[in-house]
mmCIF file of C-alpha atoms in Angstrom:
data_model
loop_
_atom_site.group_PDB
_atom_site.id
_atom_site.type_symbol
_atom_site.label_atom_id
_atom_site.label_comp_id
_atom_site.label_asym_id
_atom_site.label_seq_id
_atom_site.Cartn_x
_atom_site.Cartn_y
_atom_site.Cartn_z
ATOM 1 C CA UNK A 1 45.400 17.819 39.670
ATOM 2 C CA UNK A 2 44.367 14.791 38.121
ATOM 3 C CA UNK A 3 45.625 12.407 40.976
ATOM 4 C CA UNK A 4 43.171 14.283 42.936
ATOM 5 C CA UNK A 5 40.420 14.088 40.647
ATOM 6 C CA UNK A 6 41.203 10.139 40.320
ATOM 7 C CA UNK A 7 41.239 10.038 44.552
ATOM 8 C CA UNK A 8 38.067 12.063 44.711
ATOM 9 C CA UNK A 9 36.273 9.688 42.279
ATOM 10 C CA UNK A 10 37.374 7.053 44.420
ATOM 11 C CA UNK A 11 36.305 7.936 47.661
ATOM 12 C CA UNK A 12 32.907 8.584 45.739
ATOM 13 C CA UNK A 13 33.177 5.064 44.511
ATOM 14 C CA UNK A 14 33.446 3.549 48.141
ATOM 15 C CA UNK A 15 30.203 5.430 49.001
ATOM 16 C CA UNK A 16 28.151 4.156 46.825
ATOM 17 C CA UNK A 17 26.232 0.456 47.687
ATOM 18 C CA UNK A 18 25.498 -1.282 45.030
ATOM 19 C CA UNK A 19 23.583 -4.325 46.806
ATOM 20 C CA UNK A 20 21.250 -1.638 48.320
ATOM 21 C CA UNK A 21 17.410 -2.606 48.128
ATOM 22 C CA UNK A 22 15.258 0.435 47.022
ATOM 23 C CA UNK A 23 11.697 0.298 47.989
ATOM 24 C CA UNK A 24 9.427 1.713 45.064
ATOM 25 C CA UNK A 25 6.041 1.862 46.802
ATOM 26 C CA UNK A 26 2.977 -0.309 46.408
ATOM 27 C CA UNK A 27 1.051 2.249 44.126
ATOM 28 C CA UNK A 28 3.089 1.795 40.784
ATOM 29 C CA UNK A 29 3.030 -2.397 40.671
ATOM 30 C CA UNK A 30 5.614 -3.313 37.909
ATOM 31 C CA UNK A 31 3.541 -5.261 34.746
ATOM 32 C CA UNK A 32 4.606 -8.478 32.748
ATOM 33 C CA UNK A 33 5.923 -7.071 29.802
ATOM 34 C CA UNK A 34 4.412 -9.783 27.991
ATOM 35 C CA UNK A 35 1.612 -11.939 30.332
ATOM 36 C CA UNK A 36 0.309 -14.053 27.216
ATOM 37 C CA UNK A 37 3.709 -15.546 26.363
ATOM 38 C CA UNK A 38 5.918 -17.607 27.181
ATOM 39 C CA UNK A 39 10.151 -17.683 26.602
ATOM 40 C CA UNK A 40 11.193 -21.304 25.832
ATOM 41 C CA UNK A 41 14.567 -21.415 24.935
ATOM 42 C CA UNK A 42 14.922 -18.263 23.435
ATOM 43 C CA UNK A 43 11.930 -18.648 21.179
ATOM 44 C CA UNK A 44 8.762 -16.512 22.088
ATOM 45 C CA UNK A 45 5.467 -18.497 21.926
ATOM 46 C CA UNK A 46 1.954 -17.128 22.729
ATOM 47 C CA UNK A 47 -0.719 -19.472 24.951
ATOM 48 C CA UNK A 48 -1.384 -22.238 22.367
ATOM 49 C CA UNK A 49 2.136 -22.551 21.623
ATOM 50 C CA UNK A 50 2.628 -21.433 18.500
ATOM 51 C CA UNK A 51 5.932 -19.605 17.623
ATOM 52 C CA UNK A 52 5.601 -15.499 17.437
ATOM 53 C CA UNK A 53 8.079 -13.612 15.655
ATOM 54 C CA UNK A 54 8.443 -10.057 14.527
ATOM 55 C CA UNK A 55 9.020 -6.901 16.085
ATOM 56 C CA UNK A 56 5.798 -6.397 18.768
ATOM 57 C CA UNK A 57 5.061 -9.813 18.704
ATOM 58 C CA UNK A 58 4.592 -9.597 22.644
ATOM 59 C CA UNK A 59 1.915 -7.771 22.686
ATOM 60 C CA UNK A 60 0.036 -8.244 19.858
ATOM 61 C CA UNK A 61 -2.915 -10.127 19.182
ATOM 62 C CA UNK A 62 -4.375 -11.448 15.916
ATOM 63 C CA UNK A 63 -7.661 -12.057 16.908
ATOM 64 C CA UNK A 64 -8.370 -8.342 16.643
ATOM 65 C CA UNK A 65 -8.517 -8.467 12.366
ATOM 66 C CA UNK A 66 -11.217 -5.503 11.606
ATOM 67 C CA UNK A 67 -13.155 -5.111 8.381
ATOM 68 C CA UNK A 68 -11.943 -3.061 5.455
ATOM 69 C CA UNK A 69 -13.268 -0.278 3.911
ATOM 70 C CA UNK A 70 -14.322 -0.610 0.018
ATOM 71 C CA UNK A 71 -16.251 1.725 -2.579
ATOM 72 C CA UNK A 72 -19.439 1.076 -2.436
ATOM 73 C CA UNK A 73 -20.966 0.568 -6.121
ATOM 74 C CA UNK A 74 -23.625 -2.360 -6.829
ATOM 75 C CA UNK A 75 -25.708 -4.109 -4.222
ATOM 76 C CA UNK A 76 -23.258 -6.696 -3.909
ATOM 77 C CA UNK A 77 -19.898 -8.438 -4.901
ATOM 78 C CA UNK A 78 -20.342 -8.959 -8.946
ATOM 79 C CA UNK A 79 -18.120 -9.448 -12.010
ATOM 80 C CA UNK A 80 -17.579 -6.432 -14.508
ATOM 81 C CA UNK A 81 -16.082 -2.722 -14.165
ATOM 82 C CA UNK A 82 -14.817 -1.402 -11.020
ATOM 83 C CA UNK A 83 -15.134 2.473 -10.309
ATOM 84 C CA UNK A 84 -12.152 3.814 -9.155
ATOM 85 C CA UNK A 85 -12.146 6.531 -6.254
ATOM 86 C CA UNK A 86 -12.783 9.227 -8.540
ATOM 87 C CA UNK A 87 -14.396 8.047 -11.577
ATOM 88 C CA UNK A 88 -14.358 4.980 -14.378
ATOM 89 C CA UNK A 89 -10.962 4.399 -16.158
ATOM 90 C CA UNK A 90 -10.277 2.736 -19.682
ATOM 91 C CA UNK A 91 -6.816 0.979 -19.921
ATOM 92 C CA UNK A 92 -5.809 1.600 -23.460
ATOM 93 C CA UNK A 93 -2.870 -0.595 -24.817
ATOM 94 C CA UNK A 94 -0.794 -1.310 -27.815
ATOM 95 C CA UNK A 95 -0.515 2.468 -28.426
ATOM 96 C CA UNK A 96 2.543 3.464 -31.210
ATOM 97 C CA UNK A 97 5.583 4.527 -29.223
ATOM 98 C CA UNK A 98 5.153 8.063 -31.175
ATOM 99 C CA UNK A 99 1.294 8.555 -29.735
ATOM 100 C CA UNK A 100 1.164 12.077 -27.762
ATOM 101 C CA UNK A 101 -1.270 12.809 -25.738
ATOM 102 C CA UNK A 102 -3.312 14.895 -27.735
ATOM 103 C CA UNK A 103 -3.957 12.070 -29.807
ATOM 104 C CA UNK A 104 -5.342 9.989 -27.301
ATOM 105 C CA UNK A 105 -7.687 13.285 -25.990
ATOM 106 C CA UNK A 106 -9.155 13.934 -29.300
ATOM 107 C CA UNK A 107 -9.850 9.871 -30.638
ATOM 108 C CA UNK A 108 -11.900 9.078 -26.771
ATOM 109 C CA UNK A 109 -13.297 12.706 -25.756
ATOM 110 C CA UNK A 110 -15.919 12.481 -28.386
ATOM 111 C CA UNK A 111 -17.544 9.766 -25.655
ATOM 112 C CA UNK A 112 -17.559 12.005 -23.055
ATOM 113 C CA UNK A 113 -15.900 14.559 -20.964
ATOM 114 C CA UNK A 114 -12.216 13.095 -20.213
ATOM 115 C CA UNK A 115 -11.590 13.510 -16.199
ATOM 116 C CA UNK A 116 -7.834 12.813 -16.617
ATOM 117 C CA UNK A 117 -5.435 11.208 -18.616
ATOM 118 C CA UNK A 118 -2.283 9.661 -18.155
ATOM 119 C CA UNK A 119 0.414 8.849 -20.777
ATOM 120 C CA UNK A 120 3.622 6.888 -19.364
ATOM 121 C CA UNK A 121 6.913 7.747 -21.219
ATOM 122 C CA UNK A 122 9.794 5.345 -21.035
ATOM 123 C CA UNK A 123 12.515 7.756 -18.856
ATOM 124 C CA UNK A 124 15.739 5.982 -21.131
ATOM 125 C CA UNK A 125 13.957 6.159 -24.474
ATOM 126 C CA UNK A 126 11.325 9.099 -23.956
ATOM 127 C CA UNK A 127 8.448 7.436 -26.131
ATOM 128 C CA UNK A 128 5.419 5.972 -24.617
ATOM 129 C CA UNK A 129 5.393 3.133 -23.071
ATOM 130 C CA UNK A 130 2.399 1.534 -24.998
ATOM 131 C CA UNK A 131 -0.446 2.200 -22.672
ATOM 132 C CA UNK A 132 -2.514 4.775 -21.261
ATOM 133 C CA UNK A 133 -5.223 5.146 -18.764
ATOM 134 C CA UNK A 134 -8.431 7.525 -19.845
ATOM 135 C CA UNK A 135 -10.757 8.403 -16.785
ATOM 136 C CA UNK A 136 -14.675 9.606 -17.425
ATOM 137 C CA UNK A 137 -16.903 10.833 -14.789
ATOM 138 C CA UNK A 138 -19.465 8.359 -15.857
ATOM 139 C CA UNK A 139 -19.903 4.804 -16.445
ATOM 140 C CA UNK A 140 -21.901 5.135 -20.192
ATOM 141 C CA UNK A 141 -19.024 7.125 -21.454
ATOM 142 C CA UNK A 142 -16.252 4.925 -19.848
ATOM 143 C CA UNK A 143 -17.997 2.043 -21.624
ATOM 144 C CA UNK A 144 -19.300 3.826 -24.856
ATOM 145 C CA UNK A 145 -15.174 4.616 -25.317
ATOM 146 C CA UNK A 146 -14.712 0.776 -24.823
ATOM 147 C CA UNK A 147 -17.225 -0.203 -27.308
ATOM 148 C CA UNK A 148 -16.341 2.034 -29.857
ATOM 149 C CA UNK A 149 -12.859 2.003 -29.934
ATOM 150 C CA UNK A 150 -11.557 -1.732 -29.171
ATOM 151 C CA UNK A 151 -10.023 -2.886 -32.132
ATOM 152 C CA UNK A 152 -9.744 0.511 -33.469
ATOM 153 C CA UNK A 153 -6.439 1.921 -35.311
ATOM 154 C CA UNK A 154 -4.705 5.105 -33.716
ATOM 155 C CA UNK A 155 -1.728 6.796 -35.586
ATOM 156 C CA UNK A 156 -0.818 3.148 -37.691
ATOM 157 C CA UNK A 157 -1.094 0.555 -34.536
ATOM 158 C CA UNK A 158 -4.811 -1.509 -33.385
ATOM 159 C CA UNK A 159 -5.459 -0.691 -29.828
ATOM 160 C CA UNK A 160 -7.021 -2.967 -27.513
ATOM 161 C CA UNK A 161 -9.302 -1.006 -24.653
ATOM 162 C CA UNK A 162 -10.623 -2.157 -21.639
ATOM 163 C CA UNK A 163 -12.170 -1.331 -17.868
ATOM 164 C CA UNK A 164 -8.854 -0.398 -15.895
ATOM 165 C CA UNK A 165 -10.204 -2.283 -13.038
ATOM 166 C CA UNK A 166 -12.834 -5.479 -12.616
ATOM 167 C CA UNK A 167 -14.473 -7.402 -10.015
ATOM 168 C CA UNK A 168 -13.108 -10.027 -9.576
ATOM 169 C CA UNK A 169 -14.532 -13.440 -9.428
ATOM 170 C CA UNK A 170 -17.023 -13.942 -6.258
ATOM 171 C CA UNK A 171 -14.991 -15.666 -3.731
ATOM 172 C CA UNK A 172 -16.028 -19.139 -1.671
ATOM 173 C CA UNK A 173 -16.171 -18.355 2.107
ATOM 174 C CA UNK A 174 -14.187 -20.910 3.064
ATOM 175 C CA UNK A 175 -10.490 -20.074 3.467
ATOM 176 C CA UNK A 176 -7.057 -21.813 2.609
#
């Protein structure tokens, strides 16, 4: 049986032309894969000649950089407190390794109504990690907390607080 099936594969073989042209029809014209580019030498390189590497590098285009979007706040770009998506955070540090959480809610919600706040524990030791990040709805308590309490002492250890995140400083237009 199988010296039949080997013979019957063969004869199969011998009908088959492998040097056959196939026409495919005008209406689907094959496309450059990649028309901008050139292959030099194994290295791809778009029209001015500069090397492209990467995965999609073919067809891609750089030119096409859109803007970003960004929470809107002041009138313009500014130094000082950033609001986050949600609301204004305080970044609280040099907080005792033995600070719970409740500690931190009752010393900062006399500022204001505390939107959340986080406490980081150390996973191999299980204390805090020495910071913590308060968020208010608004920016008067966010920065009443700040003024109040920078410098302050919490359970034996002066704690520094500060905006979570700033503007940074107003950037030249002309690029590196």
């Amino acid at each position: 049986e199988t010296e039949s099936r080997r013979q019957k594969m063969a004869d199969q073989a011998d009908e088959v032309d492998f040097d056959e042209q196939v026409e495919l029809g005008d209406d689907a014209p094959m496309e450059d894969a990649a028309p901008s580019s050139s292959r030099k030498g194994g290295i791809q390189r778009d029209t001015s000649g500069r090397k492209m590497k990467g995965r999609g590098a073919a067809n891609s285009s750089m030119q096409d950089v859109g803007g970003f979007d960004s929470i809107s706040g002041t009138a313009g770009p500014s130094k000082g407190p950033a609001k986050s998506i949600e609301g204004w955070i305080v970044f609280v540090t040099n907080l005792h390794e033995e600070t719970q959480e409740d500690d931190v809610h009752d010393k900062f919600c006399e500022f204001g109504e505390i939107k959340n706040l986080h406490l980081n524990l150390d996973r191999r030791t299980g204390f805090v990690k020495g910071y913590a990040l308060v968020e208010y709805e608004s920016q008067k308590d966010a920065l009443a907390a700040i003024e109040n309490m920078n410098g302050e002492t919490l359970m034996g250890a002066t704690i520094s607080v500060d905006w979570s995140f700033s503007r940074g400083p107003v950037r030249s237009s002309g690029r590196r």
